[in-house]
């Protein structure tokens, strides 16, 4: 059985635990064992911390990586932000011996050392490259009759100099994984557009970032999808909580159900919406849940 | 920022500092094609935010205007501009470098400081709350996740690292509660 150490980050375990539960359930079903990364912290969030102070960012990120080095597992992230932060830190330290020495001087004060033995993976990229859409299709017991708007999020594919996942303007790998569940990935205008949350922008100027996500939701609605499927709890929050904020501030109702890929996959594997926490969103998801129940065999 | 530009505003050392970031120096090759700013989702919503203009200001060494602009914090780091620039300008990396210099000069937005304080205290930018604890229980997960929230030794390590880097002081509340 393949083993990975499960890096939770902040938003999934502390706001959307359904994503955490769904990841465990679905990966176990695919023969992947997830070890807890005990005592892991914030990745830390790249947009804010990386530009504030590189030393703090690198020290905290490398400490998280040393936890997985101890277990001898590669790290599994379920968030584009964690993926970006930990991948970038891991690369930088692996490639720059001087920087690695500097960071290890700091880490030695807490009895740790960055060795550079493990890789950082993102659930979508891992499923696509190591498991494959075909194997997922074979494992599906409850093919989904859903129209889905796929939201890649920016940091899954960009900056491409550090990601190497192919086209950044027209990628297809995430769509293939969504379609492996039986669902249809529906194209919509400006599909690769940003949700607005990253770079510390949501924290700094939430109302302006809501205009970005509002437009994104309009475009999804125009494509008449049943739900949006994302790869990142922070996009997830911006898309889901964002709808409650848009309602309050712009008096506009969207009612778009938001799922993380692990939750969509969980439905296709026959888990109930409640087991996957799909009913725990801040925007009502009951219509989608009804539709999934109605279609279940 | 419609005031006229004065050459006395130009700070060569600031430009050099921004250019330390790999690919930021390519700003000098910018031929103003507007590929970066015209596709920017933030500019579409807030025209005062303009990555092309900001980087040209950096190239001129307009330190004070840039560091004191509230708009340098609007970028979502979606990297669309950087992927598109035909001249290979690392636009986002350059803007993040400008932010770093702002922070070094004691300029940080209050909401960002608050997030920093959460990390200093809890090791998480988004700490757990009671509502989520309930949800975790319902899902059959442990009420408190196996992160620094559960492992105090882990949190102590993170706090030590933050102290060594001086990050706690960087985000500390100023006297007078600014
Ligand atoms: S895309 Fe590059 S060359 Fe074109 S205006 Fe922007 S920075 Fe200049
Ligand atoms: S990275 Fe920032 S400046 Fe570039 S397109 Fe995205 S929001 Fe605009």
Short mmCIF file of C-alpha atoms and ligand atoms in Angstrom, two decimals:
data_model
loop_
_atom_site.label_atom_id
_atom_site.label_comp_id
_atom_site.label_asym_id
_atom_site.label_seq_id
_atom_site.Cartn_x
_atom_site.Cartn_y
_atom_site.Cartn_z
CA UNK A 1 0.00 0.00 0.00
CA UNK A 2 1.31 3.44 -0.94
CA UNK A 3 1.78 5.79 1.97
CA UNK A 4 1.65 9.55 2.00
CA UNK A 5 1.76 11.99 4.89
CA UNK A 6 -1.36 14.11 4.96
CA UNK A 7 -0.71 17.83 5.27
CA UNK A 8 -3.96 19.46 6.40
CA UNK A 9 -3.10 23.16 6.30
CA UNK A 10 -5.50 25.60 8.01
CA UNK A 11 -8.77 26.01 6.14
CA UNK A 12 -9.67 22.37 5.53
CA UNK A 13 -9.37 21.07 9.11
CA UNK A 14 -10.49 24.34 10.71
CA UNK A 15 -13.37 25.39 8.40
CA UNK A 16 -14.17 22.59 5.92
CA UNK A 17 -13.47 19.30 7.70
CA UNK A 18 -15.62 17.55 5.07
CA UNK A 19 -12.70 17.97 2.67
CA UNK A 20 -10.37 16.28 5.17
CA UNK A 21 -12.79 13.38 5.73
CA UNK A 22 -13.45 12.97 1.99
CA UNK A 23 -9.74 12.87 1.19
CA UNK A 24 -9.16 10.09 3.72
CA UNK A 25 -12.13 8.05 2.54
CA UNK A 26 -11.42 8.32 -1.17
CA UNK A 27 -7.67 7.77 -1.04
CA UNK A 28 -8.06 4.76 1.23
CA UNK A 29 -10.45 3.36 -1.33
CA UNK A 30 -7.74 3.80 -3.96
CA UNK A 31 -5.20 1.94 -1.84
CA UNK A 32 -3.36 4.98 -0.51
CA UNK A 33 -2.71 5.08 3.22
CA UNK A 34 -2.53 8.54 4.79
CA UNK A 35 -0.33 9.14 7.82
CA UNK A 36 -1.12 12.06 10.12
CA UNK A 37 1.52 14.74 9.98
CA UNK A 38 1.45 15.27 13.71
CA UNK A 39 2.14 18.81 14.86
CA UNK A 40 2.09 20.39 11.38
CA UNK A 41 1.31 24.11 11.23
CA UNK A 42 0.16 26.66 8.67
CA UNK A 43 2.18 26.01 5.47
CA UNK A 44 2.60 29.18 5.91
CA UNK A 45 0.29 30.98 3.53
CA UNK A 46 2.44 32.07 0.59
CA UNK A 47 0.74 35.32 -0.43
CA UNK A 48 1.06 36.91 2.95
CA UNK A 49 4.03 35.33 4.68
CA UNK A 50 6.37 34.88 1.77
CA UNK A 51 6.30 38.57 0.98
CA UNK A 52 6.40 39.61 4.63
CA UNK A 53 9.46 37.74 5.67
CA UNK A 54 11.18 35.03 3.69
CA UNK A 55 13.02 33.64 6.73
CA UNK A 56 9.84 32.97 8.68
CA UNK A 57 8.17 31.51 5.61
CA UNK A 58 11.06 29.17 4.83
CA UNK A 59 11.63 28.13 8.44
CA UNK A 60 7.99 27.19 9.01
CA UNK A 61 7.57 25.53 5.61
CA UNK A 62 10.77 23.50 6.00
CA UNK A 63 9.76 22.42 9.50
CA UNK A 64 6.54 21.02 8.04
CA UNK A 65 8.57 19.17 5.41
CA UNK A 66 10.91 17.68 8.05
CA UNK A 67 7.86 16.09 9.69
CA UNK A 68 7.25 14.07 6.53
CA UNK A 69 10.97 13.32 6.17
CA UNK A 70 10.79 11.68 9.59
CA UNK A 71 7.97 9.45 8.37
CA UNK A 72 9.74 8.79 5.08
CA UNK A 73 6.57 9.68 3.14
CA UNK A 74 5.95 12.25 0.44
CA UNK A 75 3.56 15.02 1.48
CA UNK A 76 0.00 15.10 0.20
CA UNK A 77 -1.59 18.57 0.12
CA UNK A 78 -5.25 19.26 -0.66
CA UNK A 79 -4.85 23.00 -1.14
CA UNK A 80 -3.30 25.04 -3.94
CA UNK A 81 -1.79 27.46 -1.43
CA UNK A 82 -0.16 24.76 0.71
CA UNK A 83 1.01 23.03 -2.46
CA UNK A 84 2.60 26.22 -3.78
CA UNK A 85 4.19 27.17 -0.50
CA UNK A 86 5.64 23.75 0.35
CA UNK A 87 6.68 22.91 -3.24
CA UNK A 88 8.48 26.21 -3.65
CA UNK A 89 10.23 25.94 -0.29
CA UNK A 90 11.20 22.32 -0.99
CA UNK A 91 12.66 23.21 -4.42
CA UNK A 92 14.53 26.22 -3.18
CA UNK A 93 16.15 24.31 -0.36
CA UNK A 94 16.97 21.29 -2.49
CA UNK A 95 18.61 23.45 -5.14
CA UNK A 96 20.47 25.99 -3.02
CA UNK A 97 22.94 24.38 -0.57
CA UNK A 98 23.78 27.74 0.97
CA UNK A 99 20.16 28.55 1.67
CA UNK A 100 19.69 25.03 3.03
CA UNK A 101 22.59 25.56 5.45
CA UNK A 102 21.07 28.85 6.61
CA UNK A 103 17.68 27.27 7.20
CA UNK A 104 19.23 24.28 8.95
CA UNK A 105 21.06 26.60 11.32
CA UNK A 106 17.66 27.91 12.37
CA UNK A 107 16.02 24.48 12.43
CA UNK A 108 18.84 23.06 14.58
CA UNK A 109 17.58 25.28 17.38
CA UNK A 110 14.44 23.15 17.52
CA UNK A 111 16.40 19.95 16.95
CA UNK A 112 15.43 19.54 13.29
CA UNK A 113 17.22 19.26 9.98
CA UNK A 114 15.92 19.64 6.44
CA UNK A 115 17.34 16.80 4.37
CA UNK A 116 15.54 17.18 1.06
CA UNK A 117 14.42 13.56 0.74
CA UNK A 118 10.69 13.96 0.06
CA UNK A 119 8.42 15.44 -2.59
CA UNK A 120 5.33 17.59 -2.18
CA UNK A 121 2.20 16.47 -4.02
CA UNK A 122 -1.24 17.96 -4.65
CA UNK A 123 -4.20 15.58 -4.54
CA UNK A 124 -5.40 16.42 -8.07
CA UNK A 125 -1.96 16.23 -9.62
CA UNK A 126 -1.20 13.06 -7.64
CA UNK A 127 -4.43 11.34 -8.67
CA UNK A 128 -3.84 12.25 -12.28
CA UNK A 129 -0.19 11.29 -12.53
CA UNK A 130 0.15 8.38 -10.10
CA UNK A 131 -3.31 6.79 -10.01
CA UNK A 132 -4.70 7.86 -13.38
CA UNK A 133 -8.18 8.71 -14.59
CA UNK A 134 -8.73 5.15 -15.85
CA UNK A 135 -8.16 3.53 -12.48
CA UNK A 136 -10.45 6.05 -10.87
CA UNK A 137 -13.13 5.30 -13.45
CA UNK A 138 -12.84 1.60 -12.63
CA UNK A 139 -13.22 2.31 -8.92
CA UNK A 140 -16.39 4.37 -9.40
CA UNK A 141 -19.47 2.54 -8.11
CA UNK A 142 -21.95 5.39 -8.40
CA UNK A 143 -21.41 7.26 -11.69
CA UNK A 144 -22.56 10.85 -11.30
CA UNK A 145 -25.03 12.48 -13.63
CA UNK A 146 -23.89 16.02 -12.92
CA UNK A 147 -22.84 19.05 -14.92
CA UNK A 148 -19.76 20.52 -13.32
CA UNK A 149 -17.87 23.79 -13.60
CA UNK A 150 -14.24 22.94 -12.91
CA UNK A 151 -12.25 25.57 -11.05
CA UNK A 152 -8.53 24.80 -11.19
CA UNK A 153 -7.45 27.75 -9.10
CA UNK A 154 -4.26 29.56 -9.97
CA UNK A 155 -1.51 27.97 -7.93
CA UNK A 156 -2.23 24.42 -9.04
CA UNK A 157 -0.75 25.27 -12.45
CA UNK A 158 1.05 28.59 -11.97
CA UNK A 159 3.80 29.77 -11.88
CA UNK A 160 4.42 27.18 -14.60
CA UNK A 161 8.20 27.43 -14.20
CA UNK A 162 7.69 25.57 -10.91
CA UNK A 163 4.67 23.37 -11.68
CA UNK A 164 5.25 21.64 -15.03
CA UNK A 165 1.64 20.55 -15.45
CA UNK A 166 1.29 21.62 -19.05
CA UNK A 167 -0.85 24.43 -20.45
CA UNK A 168 -1.78 27.16 -17.99
CA UNK A 169 -4.44 28.71 -20.22
CA UNK A 170 -6.15 25.47 -21.31
CA UNK A 171 -5.24 22.60 -19.01
CA UNK A 172 -7.34 19.41 -19.15
CA UNK A 173 -6.05 17.07 -16.42
CA UNK A 174 -8.51 18.22 -13.76
CA UNK A 175 -11.41 17.98 -16.21
CA UNK A 176 -10.39 14.41 -17.02
CA UNK A 177 -10.48 13.50 -13.33
CA UNK A 178 -13.91 15.10 -12.96
CA UNK A 179 -15.22 13.20 -15.97
CA UNK A 180 -13.83 9.95 -14.56
CA UNK A 181 -16.62 10.20 -11.94
CA UNK A 182 -19.25 10.14 -14.70
CA UNK A 183 -19.87 13.89 -14.42
CA UNK A 184 -19.58 16.25 -17.37
CA UNK A 185 -17.14 19.13 -17.20
CA UNK A 186 -18.95 22.05 -18.82
CA UNK A 187 -16.88 24.81 -20.37
CA UNK A 188 -17.66 28.34 -19.19
CA UNK A 189 -16.44 31.80 -19.93
CA UNK A 190 -13.12 32.80 -18.46
CA UNK A 191 -12.78 29.37 -16.86
CA UNK A 192 -9.20 29.87 -15.68
CA UNK A 193 -10.06 33.16 -13.95
CA UNK A 194 -8.92 33.67 -10.39
CA UNK A 195 -11.42 33.46 -7.51
CA UNK A 196 -9.83 36.55 -5.96
CA UNK A 197 -8.81 35.10 -2.62
CA UNK A 198 -5.05 34.72 -2.95
CA UNK A 199 -2.05 36.91 -2.32
CA UNK A 200 -3.51 38.27 0.89
CA UNK A 201 -6.11 40.13 -1.21
CA UNK A 202 -9.15 38.58 0.50
CA UNK A 203 -7.68 39.56 3.85
CA UNK A 204 -6.87 43.09 2.73
CA UNK A 205 -9.77 44.05 0.45
CA UNK A 206 -12.49 41.44 0.70
CA UNK A 207 -15.19 43.53 -1.04
CA UNK A 208 -13.10 44.01 -4.17
CA UNK A 209 -12.21 40.32 -4.27
CA UNK A 210 -15.94 39.51 -4.06
CA UNK A 211 -16.41 41.25 -7.41
CA UNK A 212 -14.00 38.75 -8.95
CA UNK A 213 -15.77 35.73 -7.53
CA UNK A 214 -19.20 37.21 -8.33
CA UNK A 215 -18.23 37.40 -11.99
CA UNK A 216 -16.87 33.87 -11.87
CA UNK A 217 -20.15 32.60 -10.37
CA UNK A 218 -22.16 34.47 -13.05
CA UNK A 219 -20.15 32.71 -15.75
CA UNK A 220 -20.71 29.31 -14.13
CA UNK A 221 -24.43 29.95 -13.81
CA UNK A 222 -24.65 30.93 -17.47
CA UNK A 223 -23.27 27.47 -18.29
CA UNK A 224 -26.13 25.92 -16.24
CA UNK A 225 -23.98 23.68 -14.07
CA UNK A 226 -25.12 21.75 -11.01
CA UNK A 227 -22.07 22.66 -8.97
CA UNK A 228 -18.51 23.94 -9.06
CA UNK A 229 -15.65 21.58 -8.22
CA UNK A 230 -12.41 23.04 -6.91
CA UNK A 231 -9.00 21.82 -5.76
CA UNK A 232 -8.35 24.21 -2.91
CA UNK A 233 -10.06 24.99 0.41
CA UNK A 234 -9.22 28.69 0.06
CA UNK A 235 -10.88 28.94 -3.38
CA UNK A 236 -13.65 26.83 -1.81
CA UNK A 237 -14.11 29.36 0.97
CA UNK A 238 -14.06 32.31 -1.43
CA UNK A 239 -16.63 30.58 -3.65
CA UNK A 240 -18.84 29.36 -0.79
CA UNK A 241 -18.60 31.93 2.01
CA UNK A 242 -18.19 34.51 -0.75
CA UNK A 243 -21.78 33.81 -1.85
CA UNK A 244 -23.09 34.64 1.62
CA UNK A 245 -21.06 37.87 1.58
CA UNK A 246 -22.25 38.76 -1.93
CA UNK A 247 -25.81 38.24 -0.75
CA UNK A 248 -25.31 40.56 2.20
CA UNK A 249 -23.29 43.23 0.45
CA UNK A 250 -24.55 43.20 -3.14
CA UNK A 251 -28.02 41.74 -2.42
CA UNK A 252 -27.51 39.11 -5.06
CA UNK A 253 -28.23 35.42 -4.67
CA UNK A 254 -26.22 32.75 -6.45
CA UNK A 255 -27.04 29.46 -4.69
CA UNK A 256 -24.14 27.60 -6.31
CA UNK A 257 -23.08 24.39 -4.51
CA UNK A 258 -19.30 24.22 -4.05
CA UNK A 259 -17.46 20.88 -3.86
CA UNK A 260 -13.82 19.99 -3.44
CA UNK A 261 -12.70 17.25 -5.83
CA UNK A 262 -12.33 14.80 -2.93
CA UNK A 263 -16.05 15.30 -2.20
CA UNK A 264 -17.11 14.74 -5.80
CA UNK A 265 -14.99 11.60 -5.90
CA UNK A 266 -16.52 10.48 -2.60
CA UNK A 267 -20.01 10.71 -4.10
CA UNK A 268 -18.88 8.63 -7.08
CA UNK A 269 -17.48 6.05 -4.65
CA UNK A 270 -20.88 5.76 -3.01
CA UNK A 271 -20.34 7.74 0.19
CA UNK A 272 -23.30 9.83 1.31
CA UNK A 273 -23.24 13.65 1.06
CA UNK A 274 -23.33 13.76 4.88
CA UNK A 275 -20.30 11.49 5.24
CA UNK A 276 -18.46 13.88 2.95
CA UNK A 277 -19.64 17.05 4.69
CA UNK A 278 -21.31 18.41 1.55
CA UNK A 279 -24.23 19.57 3.71
CA UNK A 280 -21.84 21.63 5.85
CA UNK A 281 -21.20 24.40 3.33
CA UNK A 282 -22.21 27.96 4.19
CA UNK A 283 -24.26 28.19 0.98
CA UNK A 284 -27.16 25.75 0.82
CA UNK A 285 -26.39 22.56 -1.09
CA UNK A 286 -29.71 20.72 -0.62
CA UNK A 287 -30.69 20.90 -4.30
CA UNK A 288 -27.49 19.20 -5.35
CA UNK A 289 -27.86 16.60 -2.60
CA UNK A 290 -31.38 15.83 -3.81
CA UNK A 291 -30.18 15.45 -7.35
CA UNK A 292 -27.38 13.10 -6.30
CA UNK A 293 -29.80 11.01 -4.22
CA UNK A 294 -32.32 10.86 -7.03
CA UNK A 295 -29.67 9.63 -9.43
CA UNK A 296 -28.20 7.02 -7.08
CA UNK A 297 -28.71 3.45 -8.11
CA UNK B 1 -1.45 59.02 -8.40
CA UNK B 2 -2.18 61.52 -11.13
CA UNK B 3 0.41 63.98 -9.74
CA UNK B 4 3.25 64.82 -12.07
CA UNK B 5 6.46 62.87 -11.71
CA UNK B 6 9.44 64.66 -10.22
CA UNK B 7 12.95 63.36 -10.90
CA UNK B 8 13.76 64.05 -7.26
CA UNK B 9 11.39 61.17 -6.48
CA UNK B 10 13.64 58.68 -8.22
CA UNK B 11 15.56 56.40 -5.91
CA UNK B 12 18.17 54.34 -7.72
CA UNK B 13 18.87 52.15 -4.68
CA UNK B 14 15.20 51.14 -4.51
CA UNK B 15 15.22 50.12 -8.15
CA UNK B 16 18.37 48.07 -7.55
CA UNK B 17 16.79 46.39 -4.55
CA UNK B 18 13.70 45.39 -6.52
CA UNK B 19 15.96 44.11 -9.29
CA UNK B 20 17.64 41.70 -6.85
CA UNK B 21 14.59 39.50 -7.38
CA UNK B 22 15.34 37.17 -10.31
CA UNK B 23 13.48 38.31 -13.42
CA UNK B 24 12.47 41.65 -11.89
CA UNK B 25 15.29 43.38 -13.76
CA UNK B 26 13.57 42.43 -17.01
CA UNK B 27 11.24 45.35 -16.31
CA UNK B 28 13.90 47.30 -18.18
CA UNK B 29 12.88 45.34 -21.30
CA UNK B 30 9.18 46.16 -20.96
CA UNK B 31 7.86 47.70 -24.17
CA UNK B 32 4.50 48.60 -22.70
CA UNK B 33 2.45 46.08 -24.66
CA UNK B 34 -0.08 46.07 -21.77
CA UNK B 35 -0.36 42.28 -21.94
CA UNK B 36 0.05 42.09 -18.17
CA UNK B 37 -2.41 44.76 -17.10
CA UNK B 38 -5.10 44.22 -19.75
CA UNK B 39 -5.67 40.61 -18.68
CA UNK B 40 -5.50 41.29 -14.95
CA UNK B 41 -8.71 40.29 -13.14
CA UNK B 42 -8.03 42.79 -10.38
CA UNK B 43 -7.50 45.72 -12.74
CA UNK B 44 -10.81 44.84 -14.35
CA UNK B 45 -12.51 45.52 -11.01
CA UNK B 46 -10.23 48.25 -9.65
CA UNK B 47 -8.49 50.38 -12.23
CA UNK B 48 -6.20 52.05 -9.68
CA UNK B 49 -4.45 48.70 -9.45
CA UNK B 50 -2.14 48.39 -12.44
CA UNK B 51 0.79 45.98 -12.40
CA UNK B 52 2.33 47.48 -15.53
CA UNK B 53 2.33 50.95 -14.05
CA UNK B 54 3.69 49.74 -10.72
CA UNK B 55 6.61 47.95 -12.32
CA UNK B 56 7.44 50.93 -14.49
CA UNK B 57 7.40 53.05 -11.35
CA UNK B 58 9.80 50.57 -9.76
CA UNK B 59 12.03 50.87 -12.80
CA UNK B 60 12.13 54.62 -12.29
CA UNK B 61 12.86 54.19 -8.60
CA UNK B 62 9.62 55.77 -7.36
CA UNK B 63 9.97 54.28 -3.91
CA UNK B 64 7.74 56.48 -1.77
CA UNK B 65 4.78 56.49 -4.15
CA UNK B 66 4.90 52.74 -4.54
CA UNK B 67 5.45 51.74 -0.94
CA UNK B 68 2.70 54.03 0.25
CA UNK B 69 0.17 53.00 -2.36
CA UNK B 70 -2.59 50.89 -0.81
CA UNK B 71 -2.98 49.17 -4.16
CA UNK B 72 0.25 47.15 -4.07
CA UNK B 73 -1.67 44.84 -1.72
CA UNK B 74 -4.51 44.16 -4.20
CA UNK B 75 -2.73 41.55 -6.35
CA UNK B 76 -4.14 38.04 -5.87
CA UNK B 77 -0.91 36.47 -7.21
CA UNK B 78 -2.89 34.66 -9.90
CA UNK B 79 0.24 34.82 -12.11
CA UNK B 80 -1.73 35.44 -15.29
CA UNK B 81 0.40 38.50 -16.08
CA UNK B 82 3.70 36.77 -15.44
CA UNK B 83 2.75 33.82 -17.66
CA UNK B 84 1.81 36.17 -20.47
CA UNK B 85 4.63 38.70 -20.52
CA UNK B 86 6.47 38.34 -23.85
CA UNK B 87 9.59 39.88 -22.33
CA UNK B 88 9.87 37.39 -19.49
CA UNK B 89 9.29 39.99 -16.80
CA UNK B 90 8.60 38.17 -13.52
CA UNK B 91 5.85 40.64 -12.71
CA UNK B 92 4.41 38.92 -9.65
CA UNK B 93 7.78 38.10 -8.12
CA UNK B 94 8.74 41.74 -8.60
CA UNK B 95 5.56 42.97 -6.93
CA UNK B 96 6.09 40.58 -4.02
CA UNK B 97 9.60 41.99 -3.68
CA UNK B 98 8.13 45.50 -3.54
CA UNK B 99 5.83 44.26 -0.75
CA UNK B 100 8.81 42.80 1.09
CA UNK B 101 10.57 46.17 0.92
CA UNK B 102 7.39 47.85 2.18
CA UNK B 103 7.29 45.49 5.16
CA UNK B 104 10.98 46.15 5.85
CA UNK B 105 10.08 49.82 5.93
CA UNK B 106 7.43 49.18 8.54
CA UNK B 107 4.49 49.32 6.14
CA UNK B 108 1.93 46.53 6.62
CA UNK B 109 -1.85 46.59 6.44
CA UNK B 110 -3.66 46.03 9.72
CA UNK B 111 -5.65 42.99 8.48
CA UNK B 112 -2.41 41.31 7.36
CA UNK B 113 -0.88 42.02 10.74
CA UNK B 114 -3.86 40.38 12.39
CA UNK B 115 -3.41 37.21 10.33
CA UNK B 116 0.27 37.27 11.27
CA UNK B 117 -0.70 37.51 14.93
CA UNK B 118 -2.92 34.43 14.57
CA UNK B 119 0.03 32.45 13.25
CA UNK B 120 2.23 33.73 16.09
CA UNK B 121 -0.36 32.62 18.63
CA UNK B 122 -1.83 29.45 17.15
CA UNK B 123 0.53 28.36 14.38
CA UNK B 124 -2.45 28.63 12.02
CA UNK B 125 -3.57 31.58 9.89
CA UNK B 126 -7.11 30.23 10.27
CA UNK B 127 -7.45 28.63 13.72
CA UNK B 128 -10.22 26.23 14.68
CA UNK B 129 -13.55 27.42 16.12
CA UNK B 130 -16.45 25.75 17.96
CA UNK B 131 -18.65 25.50 14.87
CA UNK B 132 -15.96 23.48 13.06
CA UNK B 133 -15.33 21.29 16.12
CA UNK B 134 -19.00 20.29 15.97
CA UNK B 135 -18.74 19.55 12.27
CA UNK B 136 -15.62 17.44 12.84
CA UNK B 137 -17.41 15.35 15.46
CA UNK B 138 -20.36 14.77 13.14
CA UNK B 139 -17.98 13.56 10.44
CA UNK B 140 -16.35 11.09 12.82
CA UNK B 141 -13.08 13.05 12.90
CA UNK B 142 -11.27 13.96 16.09
CA UNK B 143 -12.64 17.21 17.44
CA UNK B 144 -9.20 18.82 17.28
CA UNK B 145 -7.08 18.06 14.17
CA UNK B 146 -3.65 16.42 14.57
CA UNK B 147 -1.83 19.69 13.85
CA UNK B 148 -0.18 22.17 16.21
CA UNK B 149 -3.69 22.54 17.59
CA UNK B 150 -3.32 19.12 19.22
CA UNK B 151 0.43 18.81 19.68
CA UNK B 152 1.77 21.44 22.00
CA UNK B 153 5.42 20.50 21.38
CA UNK B 154 4.81 21.30 17.74
CA UNK B 155 3.36 24.68 18.57
CA UNK B 156 6.34 25.41 20.82
CA UNK B 157 8.69 24.66 17.93
CA UNK B 158 6.79 27.00 15.63
CA UNK B 159 6.80 29.74 18.25
CA UNK B 160 10.54 29.36 18.66
CA UNK B 161 11.13 29.66 14.90
CA UNK B 162 8.95 32.76 14.77
CA UNK B 163 10.92 34.32 17.61
CA UNK B 164 14.25 33.57 15.97
CA UNK B 165 13.07 35.23 12.76
CA UNK B 166 11.67 38.19 14.71
CA UNK B 167 8.30 37.75 13.05
CA UNK B 168 6.40 38.22 16.30
CA UNK B 169 7.76 41.75 16.61
CA UNK B 170 7.11 42.47 12.96
CA UNK B 171 3.37 41.88 13.36
CA UNK B 172 3.06 43.13 16.94
CA UNK B 173 0.32 45.66 17.67
CA UNK B 174 1.80 49.15 17.74
CA UNK B 175 1.36 51.45 20.72
CA UNK B 176 -1.83 53.38 20.22
CA UNK B 177 -3.37 50.44 18.41
CA UNK B 178 -2.63 51.40 14.81
S1 LIG C 1 3.38 42.15 -20.47
FE1 LIG C 1 5.59 42.47 -20.07
S2 LIG C 1 6.31 43.72 -21.80
FE2 LIG C 1 4.07 43.82 -21.83
S3 LIG C 1 3.60 45.69 -20.63
FE3 LIG C 1 3.57 43.98 -19.18
S4 LIG C 1 5.65 43.91 -18.34
FE4 LIG C 1 5.74 45.14 -20.21
S1 LIG C 2 -0.90 38.15 -10.55
FE1 LIG C 2 -1.71 40.06 -9.74
S2 LIG C 2 -1.13 41.62 -11.21
FE2 LIG C 2 -0.87 39.64 -12.22
S3 LIG C 2 -2.79 39.31 -13.32
FE3 LIG C 2 -3.02 38.33 -11.30
S4 LIG C 2 -3.94 39.88 -9.95
FE4 LIG C 2 -3.17 40.91 -11.80
#
